[in-house]
mmCIF file of C-alpha atoms and ligand atoms in Angstrom:
data_model
loop_
_atom_site.group_PDB
_atom_site.id
_atom_site.type_symbol
_atom_site.label_atom_id
_atom_site.label_comp_id
_atom_site.label_asym_id
_atom_site.label_seq_id
_atom_site.Cartn_x
_atom_site.Cartn_y
_atom_site.Cartn_z
ATOM 1 C CA MET A 1 -16.699 -15.392 -39.713
ATOM 2 C CA LYS A 2 -13.397 -16.230 -37.972
ATOM 3 C CA ARG A 3 -12.008 -12.856 -39.119
ATOM 4 C CA LEU A 4 -15.101 -11.054 -37.794
ATOM 5 C CA MET A 5 -14.748 -12.753 -34.402
ATOM 6 C CA PHE A 6 -11.017 -11.839 -34.288
ATOM 7 C CA THR A 7 -11.817 -8.174 -35.050
ATOM 8 C CA PHE A 8 -14.539 -8.128 -32.406
ATOM 9 C CA VAL A 9 -12.212 -9.555 -29.724
ATOM 10 C CA ALA A 10 -9.457 -7.173 -30.731
ATOM 11 C CA ILE A 11 -11.829 -4.161 -30.388
ATOM 12 C CA ILE A 12 -13.079 -5.374 -26.977
ATOM 13 C CA LEU A 13 -9.480 -5.874 -25.728
ATOM 14 C CA ALA A 14 -8.459 -2.455 -27.051
ATOM 15 C CA LEU A 15 -11.396 -0.815 -25.340
ATOM 16 C CA GLY A 16 -10.602 -2.665 -22.118
ATOM 17 C CA ILE A 17 -7.021 -1.531 -22.155
ATOM 18 C CA ALA A 18 -7.991 2.069 -22.945
ATOM 19 C CA VAL A 19 -10.515 2.184 -20.058
ATOM 20 C CA ALA A 20 -8.237 0.402 -17.592
ATOM 21 C CA GLY A 21 -5.327 2.634 -18.690
ATOM 22 C CA ASP A 22 -7.435 5.721 -18.053
ATOM 23 C CA TYR A 23 -7.745 4.949 -14.348
ATOM 24 C CA LYS A 24 -4.337 3.433 -13.657
ATOM 25 C CA ILE A 25 -2.430 4.990 -10.734
ATOM 26 C CA PRO A 26 1.246 5.448 -11.695
ATOM 27 C CA LEU A 27 3.138 3.181 -9.253
ATOM 28 C CA ILE A 28 6.307 3.868 -7.311
ATOM 29 C CA GLY A 29 9.257 3.262 -9.705
ATOM 30 C CA SER A 30 7.324 3.978 -12.841
ATOM 31 C CA LYS A 31 7.946 6.803 -15.331
ATOM 32 C CA ALA A 32 5.793 9.872 -14.456
ATOM 33 C CA PRO A 33 3.056 10.320 -17.092
ATOM 34 C CA LYS A 34 3.568 13.371 -19.330
ATOM 35 C CA PHE A 35 0.876 15.951 -20.127
ATOM 36 C CA SER A 36 0.656 19.529 -21.396
ATOM 37 C CA ALA A 37 -1.958 22.016 -20.135
ATOM 38 C CA ASN A 38 -2.706 25.585 -19.300
ATOM 39 C CA THR A 39 -1.632 26.803 -15.880
ATOM 40 C CA THR A 40 -1.737 30.061 -13.958
ATOM 41 C CA GLU A 41 1.786 30.573 -15.395
ATOM 42 C CA GLY A 42 1.036 29.693 -19.020
ATOM 43 C CA LYS A 43 1.152 26.356 -20.848
ATOM 44 C CA ILE A 44 3.400 23.803 -19.180
ATOM 45 C CA THR A 45 4.366 20.248 -20.049
ATOM 46 C CA PHE A 46 4.596 18.213 -16.890
ATOM 47 C CA PRO A 47 7.054 16.874 -15.716
ATOM 48 C CA ASN A 48 9.452 17.646 -18.592
ATOM 49 C CA ASP A 49 9.406 21.472 -18.366
ATOM 50 C CA PHE A 50 10.786 21.223 -14.856
ATOM 51 C CA GLY A 51 13.992 19.615 -16.146
ATOM 52 C CA ASN A 52 16.027 17.779 -13.617
ATOM 53 C CA ASN A 53 14.436 19.259 -10.518
ATOM 54 C CA TRP A 54 12.402 16.969 -8.287
ATOM 55 C CA LYS A 55 8.708 17.592 -8.729
ATOM 56 C CA ILE A 56 5.593 17.266 -6.616
ATOM 57 C CA LEU A 57 2.173 17.192 -8.214
ATOM 58 C CA PHE A 58 -0.702 17.947 -5.821
ATOM 59 C CA SER A 59 -4.339 17.526 -6.848
ATOM 60 C CA HIS A 60 -7.297 18.987 -4.959
ATOM 61 C CA PRO A 61 -11.092 18.800 -5.365
ATOM 62 C CA ALA A 62 -12.133 22.365 -5.943
ATOM 63 C CA ASP A 63 -10.949 26.011 -5.907
ATOM 64 C CA PHE A 64 -12.417 28.418 -3.347
ATOM 65 C CA THR A 65 -13.169 25.623 -0.862
ATOM 66 C CA PRO A 66 -11.950 25.950 2.729
ATOM 67 C CA VAL A 67 -9.728 22.907 3.164
ATOM 68 C CA CYS A 68 -8.134 23.339 -0.305
ATOM 69 C CA SER A 69 -7.516 26.962 0.472
ATOM 70 C CA SER A 70 -5.697 26.148 3.681
ATOM 71 C CA GLU A 71 -3.643 23.535 1.836
ATOM 72 C CA LEU A 72 -2.481 25.980 -0.881
ATOM 73 C CA LEU A 73 -1.604 28.549 1.791
ATOM 74 C CA GLU A 74 0.456 25.946 3.723
ATOM 75 C CA LEU A 75 2.194 24.932 0.485
ATOM 76 C CA ALA A 76 3.038 28.578 -0.247
ATOM 77 C CA HIS A 77 4.403 28.859 3.279
ATOM 78 C CA LEU A 78 6.844 25.950 2.561
ATOM 79 C CA GLN A 79 7.995 27.281 -0.862
ATOM 80 C CA SER A 80 11.491 28.065 0.362
ATOM 81 C CA ASP A 81 11.865 24.591 1.907
ATOM 82 C CA PHE A 82 10.915 22.968 -1.403
ATOM 83 C CA LYS A 83 13.246 25.328 -3.250
ATOM 84 C CA LYS A 84 16.189 24.305 -1.029
ATOM 85 C CA LEU A 85 15.490 20.667 -1.879
ATOM 86 C CA GLY A 86 15.381 21.454 -5.607
ATOM 87 C CA VAL A 87 11.660 20.654 -5.773
ATOM 88 C CA GLN A 88 9.254 22.229 -8.199
ATOM 89 C CA VAL A 89 5.691 22.185 -6.917
ATOM 90 C CA ALA A 90 2.655 22.043 -9.202
ATOM 91 C CA VAL A 91 -1.044 21.829 -8.436
ATOM 92 C CA ILE A 92 -3.903 20.455 -10.519
ATOM 93 C CA SER A 93 -7.722 20.435 -10.327
ATOM 94 C CA THR A 94 -10.608 20.096 -12.697
ATOM 95 C CA ASP A 95 -11.426 23.815 -12.424
ATOM 96 C CA ASN A 96 -10.428 26.099 -15.294
ATOM 97 C CA VAL A 97 -7.481 28.430 -15.341
ATOM 98 C CA GLU A 98 -9.611 31.640 -15.053
ATOM 99 C CA LEU A 99 -11.031 30.294 -11.726
ATOM 100 C CA HIS A 100 -7.560 29.224 -10.638
ATOM 101 C CA LYS A 101 -6.233 32.787 -11.231
ATOM 102 C CA MET A 102 -9.126 34.362 -9.285
ATOM 103 C CA TRP A 103 -8.565 31.921 -6.389
ATOM 104 C CA GLU A 104 -4.816 32.514 -6.375
ATOM 105 C CA ALA A 105 -5.328 36.301 -6.246
ATOM 106 C CA HIS A 106 -7.799 35.875 -3.415
ATOM 107 C CA LEU A 107 -5.412 33.615 -1.410
ATOM 108 C CA GLU A 108 -2.512 35.968 -1.897
ATOM 109 C CA GLU A 109 -4.429 38.702 -0.059
ATOM 110 C CA LEU A 110 -5.171 36.684 3.038
ATOM 111 C CA ASP A 111 -3.305 36.906 6.328
ATOM 112 C CA TYR A 112 -3.375 33.136 7.176
ATOM 113 C CA LYS A 113 -2.080 32.291 10.649
ATOM 114 C CA ASN A 114 -0.729 35.832 11.044
ATOM 115 C CA ARG A 115 1.954 35.159 8.439
ATOM 116 C CA GLY A 116 0.967 38.115 6.321
ATOM 117 C CA PRO A 117 0.144 37.941 2.592
ATOM 118 C CA ILE A 118 2.246 35.478 0.606
ATOM 119 C CA ALA A 119 2.809 35.138 -3.133
ATOM 120 C CA ILE A 120 1.969 31.757 -4.664
ATOM 121 C CA GLU A 121 5.017 30.871 -6.833
ATOM 122 C CA PHE A 122 3.897 27.480 -8.190
ATOM 123 C CA PRO A 123 1.654 26.858 -11.207
ATOM 124 C CA ILE A 124 -1.904 25.533 -10.968
ATOM 125 C CA PHE A 125 -2.976 23.341 -13.840
ATOM 126 C CA GLU A 126 -6.458 23.432 -15.277
ATOM 127 C CA ASP A 127 -8.029 20.098 -16.185
ATOM 128 C CA PRO A 128 -11.697 20.712 -17.027
ATOM 129 C CA ASP A 129 -12.229 17.339 -18.629
ATOM 130 C CA GLY A 130 -10.274 15.433 -16.021
ATOM 131 C CA LYS A 131 -8.012 13.888 -18.659
ATOM 132 C CA ASN A 132 -4.737 14.633 -16.949
ATOM 133 C CA SER A 133 -6.061 13.839 -13.495
ATOM 134 C CA LYS A 134 -7.010 10.396 -14.768
ATOM 135 C CA LEU A 135 -3.443 9.849 -16.058
ATOM 136 C CA TYR A 136 -2.430 10.080 -12.385
ATOM 137 C CA GLY A 137 -5.383 8.094 -10.997
ATOM 138 C CA MET A 138 -6.523 11.205 -9.180
ATOM 139 C CA LEU A 139 -10.215 10.810 -9.969
ATOM 140 C CA HIS A 140 -11.546 8.153 -7.603
ATOM 141 C CA GLU A 141 -14.917 7.333 -9.130
ATOM 142 C CA PRO A 142 -16.718 6.053 -6.020
ATOM 143 C CA THR A 143 -16.073 9.529 -4.551
ATOM 144 C CA SER A 144 -16.451 11.769 -7.595
ATOM 145 C CA THR A 145 -16.374 11.381 -11.371
ATOM 146 C CA ASN A 146 -15.345 14.979 -12.031
ATOM 147 C CA ARG A 147 -13.462 16.179 -8.927
ATOM 148 C CA ASP A 148 -9.943 15.133 -7.919
ATOM 149 C CA ILE A 149 -9.220 13.373 -4.701
ATOM 150 C CA ARG A 150 -6.339 14.913 -2.665
ATOM 151 C CA GLY A 151 -3.393 13.223 -4.457
ATOM 152 C CA VAL A 152 0.351 13.712 -4.071
ATOM 153 C CA PHE A 153 2.998 12.369 -6.453
ATOM 154 C CA ILE A 154 6.674 12.912 -5.641
ATOM 155 C CA ILE A 155 8.757 12.597 -8.773
ATOM 156 C CA ASP A 156 12.561 12.564 -8.845
ATOM 157 C CA ASP A 157 15.066 14.328 -11.074
ATOM 158 C CA LYS A 158 14.822 11.494 -13.633
ATOM 159 C CA ASN A 159 11.009 11.749 -13.718
ATOM 160 C CA ILE A 160 10.444 8.515 -11.820
ATOM 161 C CA VAL A 161 7.540 8.375 -9.377
ATOM 162 C CA ARG A 162 9.062 7.962 -5.926
ATOM 163 C CA SER A 163 6.059 8.383 -3.623
ATOM 164 C CA VAL A 164 2.257 8.172 -3.995
ATOM 165 C CA ASN A 165 -0.200 9.447 -1.436
ATOM 166 C CA PHE A 166 -3.957 9.880 -1.455
ATOM 167 C CA TYR A 167 -6.040 11.610 1.194
ATOM 168 C CA PRO A 168 -9.831 11.895 1.545
ATOM 169 C CA VAL A 169 -11.697 15.078 0.707
ATOM 170 C CA GLU A 170 -12.435 15.579 4.405
ATOM 171 C CA VAL A 171 -8.849 15.687 5.571
ATOM 172 C CA GLY A 172 -6.370 18.490 4.742
ATOM 173 C CA ARG A 173 -2.840 17.296 4.191
ATOM 174 C CA ASP A 174 0.137 17.981 6.459
ATOM 175 C CA MET A 175 2.304 19.680 3.893
ATOM 176 C CA THR A 176 5.489 19.310 5.972
ATOM 177 C CA GLU A 177 5.168 15.525 5.406
ATOM 178 C CA PHE A 178 6.117 15.992 1.749
ATOM 179 C CA VAL A 179 9.190 17.998 2.673
ATOM 180 C CA ARG A 180 10.099 15.105 5.035
ATOM 181 C CA ILE A 181 9.561 12.460 2.306
ATOM 182 C CA VAL A 182 11.777 14.342 -0.161
ATOM 183 C CA GLU A 183 14.486 14.823 2.487
ATOM 184 C CA ALA A 184 14.356 11.048 3.304
ATOM 185 C CA LEU A 185 14.418 9.983 -0.353
ATOM 186 C CA GLN A 186 17.241 12.273 -1.260
ATOM 187 C CA LEU A 187 19.322 11.114 1.767
ATOM 188 C CA SER A 188 18.530 7.440 0.891
ATOM 189 C CA ASP A 189 19.692 8.010 -2.691
ATOM 190 C CA LYS A 190 22.939 9.677 -1.502
ATOM 191 C CA GLN A 191 23.881 7.433 1.415
ATOM 192 C CA HIS A 192 22.023 4.131 0.719
ATOM 193 C CA VAL A 193 20.288 4.310 4.025
ATOM 194 C CA TYR A 194 16.666 3.948 5.091
ATOM 195 C CA THR A 195 14.763 6.178 7.537
ATOM 196 C CA PRO A 196 12.948 4.801 10.585
ATOM 197 C CA ALA A 197 9.377 5.628 11.571
ATOM 198 C CA ASN A 198 8.799 9.250 12.547
ATOM 199 C CA TRP A 199 12.269 10.187 11.226
ATOM 200 C CA GLU A 200 13.027 13.842 10.856
ATOM 201 C CA SER A 201 15.918 15.503 9.098
ATOM 202 C CA GLY A 202 19.096 15.028 11.139
ATOM 203 C CA ASP A 203 17.885 11.990 13.079
ATOM 204 C CA ASP A 204 19.760 8.687 12.986
ATOM 205 C CA VAL A 205 19.075 6.448 9.995
ATOM 206 C CA ILE A 206 18.793 2.718 9.401
ATOM 207 C CA VAL A 207 21.349 0.686 7.494
ATOM 208 C CA PRO A 208 20.421 -2.676 5.985
ATOM 209 C CA TYR A 209 23.025 -4.557 8.058
ATOM 210 C CA PHE A 210 25.556 -3.847 10.815
ATOM 211 C CA PRO A 211 28.758 -3.035 8.914
ATOM 212 C CA TYR A 212 31.241 -4.437 11.489
ATOM 213 C CA THR A 213 31.816 -7.915 12.962
ATOM 214 C CA GLN A 214 32.077 -8.411 16.739
ATOM 215 C CA ALA A 215 35.834 -9.049 16.214
ATOM 216 C CA GLU A 216 36.243 -5.706 14.347
ATOM 217 C CA LEU A 217 34.361 -3.907 17.112
ATOM 218 C CA ALA A 218 36.422 -5.580 19.826
ATOM 219 C CA ALA A 219 39.626 -4.541 18.060
ATOM 220 C CA ASN A 220 38.416 -0.983 17.456
ATOM 221 C CA PRO A 221 35.692 0.093 19.944
ATOM 222 C CA GLY A 222 35.677 3.585 18.364
ATOM 223 C CA LEU A 223 33.720 2.139 15.374
ATOM 224 C CA LYS A 224 30.691 2.111 17.706
ATOM 225 C CA ASP A 225 30.647 5.872 17.495
ATOM 226 C CA ASP A 226 29.317 5.699 13.924
ATOM 227 C CA TYR A 227 26.958 2.711 14.112
ATOM 228 C CA TYR A 228 24.841 1.039 16.820
ATOM 229 C CA GLN A 229 22.375 -1.788 17.121
ATOM 230 C CA VAL A 230 18.901 -2.029 18.776
ATOM 231 C CA GLY A 231 18.174 -5.693 19.434
ATOM 232 C CA ASP A 232 19.618 -7.947 16.742
ATOM 233 C CA ARG A 233 17.536 -6.744 13.797
ATOM 234 C CA ILE A 234 17.789 -2.921 13.661
ATOM 235 C CA TRP A 235 21.027 -1.173 12.820
ATOM 236 C CA PHE A 236 21.453 2.522 12.991
ATOM 237 C CA LYS A 237 23.950 4.914 11.499
ATOM 238 C CA ARG A 238 24.574 7.859 13.801
ATOM 239 C CA MET A 239 23.816 11.316 12.339
ATOM 240 C CA GLU A 240 24.102 14.730 13.976
ATOM 241 C CA GLY A 241 20.579 14.781 15.272
ATOM 242 C CA ASN A 242 18.513 12.518 17.557
ATOM 243 C CA THR A 243 19.794 9.147 18.630
ATOM 244 C CA VAL A 244 17.339 6.294 18.972
ATOM 245 C CA HIS A 245 17.895 5.101 22.503
ATOM 246 C CA LYS A 246 18.112 1.417 23.283
HETATM 247 C C1 BEZ B 301 -12.637 21.691 0.858
HETATM 248 O O1 BEZ B 301 -11.535 21.624 0.368
HETATM 249 O O2 BEZ B 301 -12.967 22.391 1.785
HETATM 250 C C2 BEZ B 301 -13.742 20.855 0.197
HETATM 251 C C3 BEZ B 301 -13.542 20.333 -1.105
HETATM 252 C C4 BEZ B 301 -14.545 19.620 -1.671
HETATM 253 C C5 BEZ B 301 -15.729 19.375 -1.013
HETATM 254 C C6 BEZ B 301 -15.890 19.884 0.278
HETATM 255 C C7 BEZ B 301 -14.942 20.621 0.875
#
């Protein structure tokens, strides 16, 4: 009887973990979940096949819908910016790869915002059973059980999740924001700095503490050229771009 009870509890626990695991959103700092699936460019294992590039995985609800179409066209428009930052973009939805290919061909013929036709150079994953979307917590059940939410995972060169964003179906994403986030994260990694609200590439950045004492500043006023303070809690490092004025 005891053994039976133990087996029963073990099964319930295992089921619970499996179900909870299914819907877990990978958190910032965690290893990016790995999956293999068909894409518009053949079978790809994400994120591993993209080596030590940074990666961004975008999910969208459905092919051939207006907001999703505008999003893919804006992503295609930013391809060279992502390339410069060493970012490999990938897209996923629960539609199948045949539909993805038809949609891609259709989008590539459009003249969106008078930019002329543009080739889509990133792969679109199929995910008809939603299995891989679930790995990334991109199916938000109260909204839909079989259509992705608008999800964005930024993953670094070591396959660690560095940024997680979700947007509602009704609101198309500002794709330039993901260029900005990668720029900020890469600068932070390189220079151990943080970026203030509304920061854009080239703007001054925040340092965790003011690096000079008042005595050092008094002895060498030129040090102020590199760093400055706003109030007594915010310390900036001067960059080439915009200064935050006191
Ligand atoms: C759209 O992207 O336009 C869309 C997607 C799902 C439902 C409704 C609209």
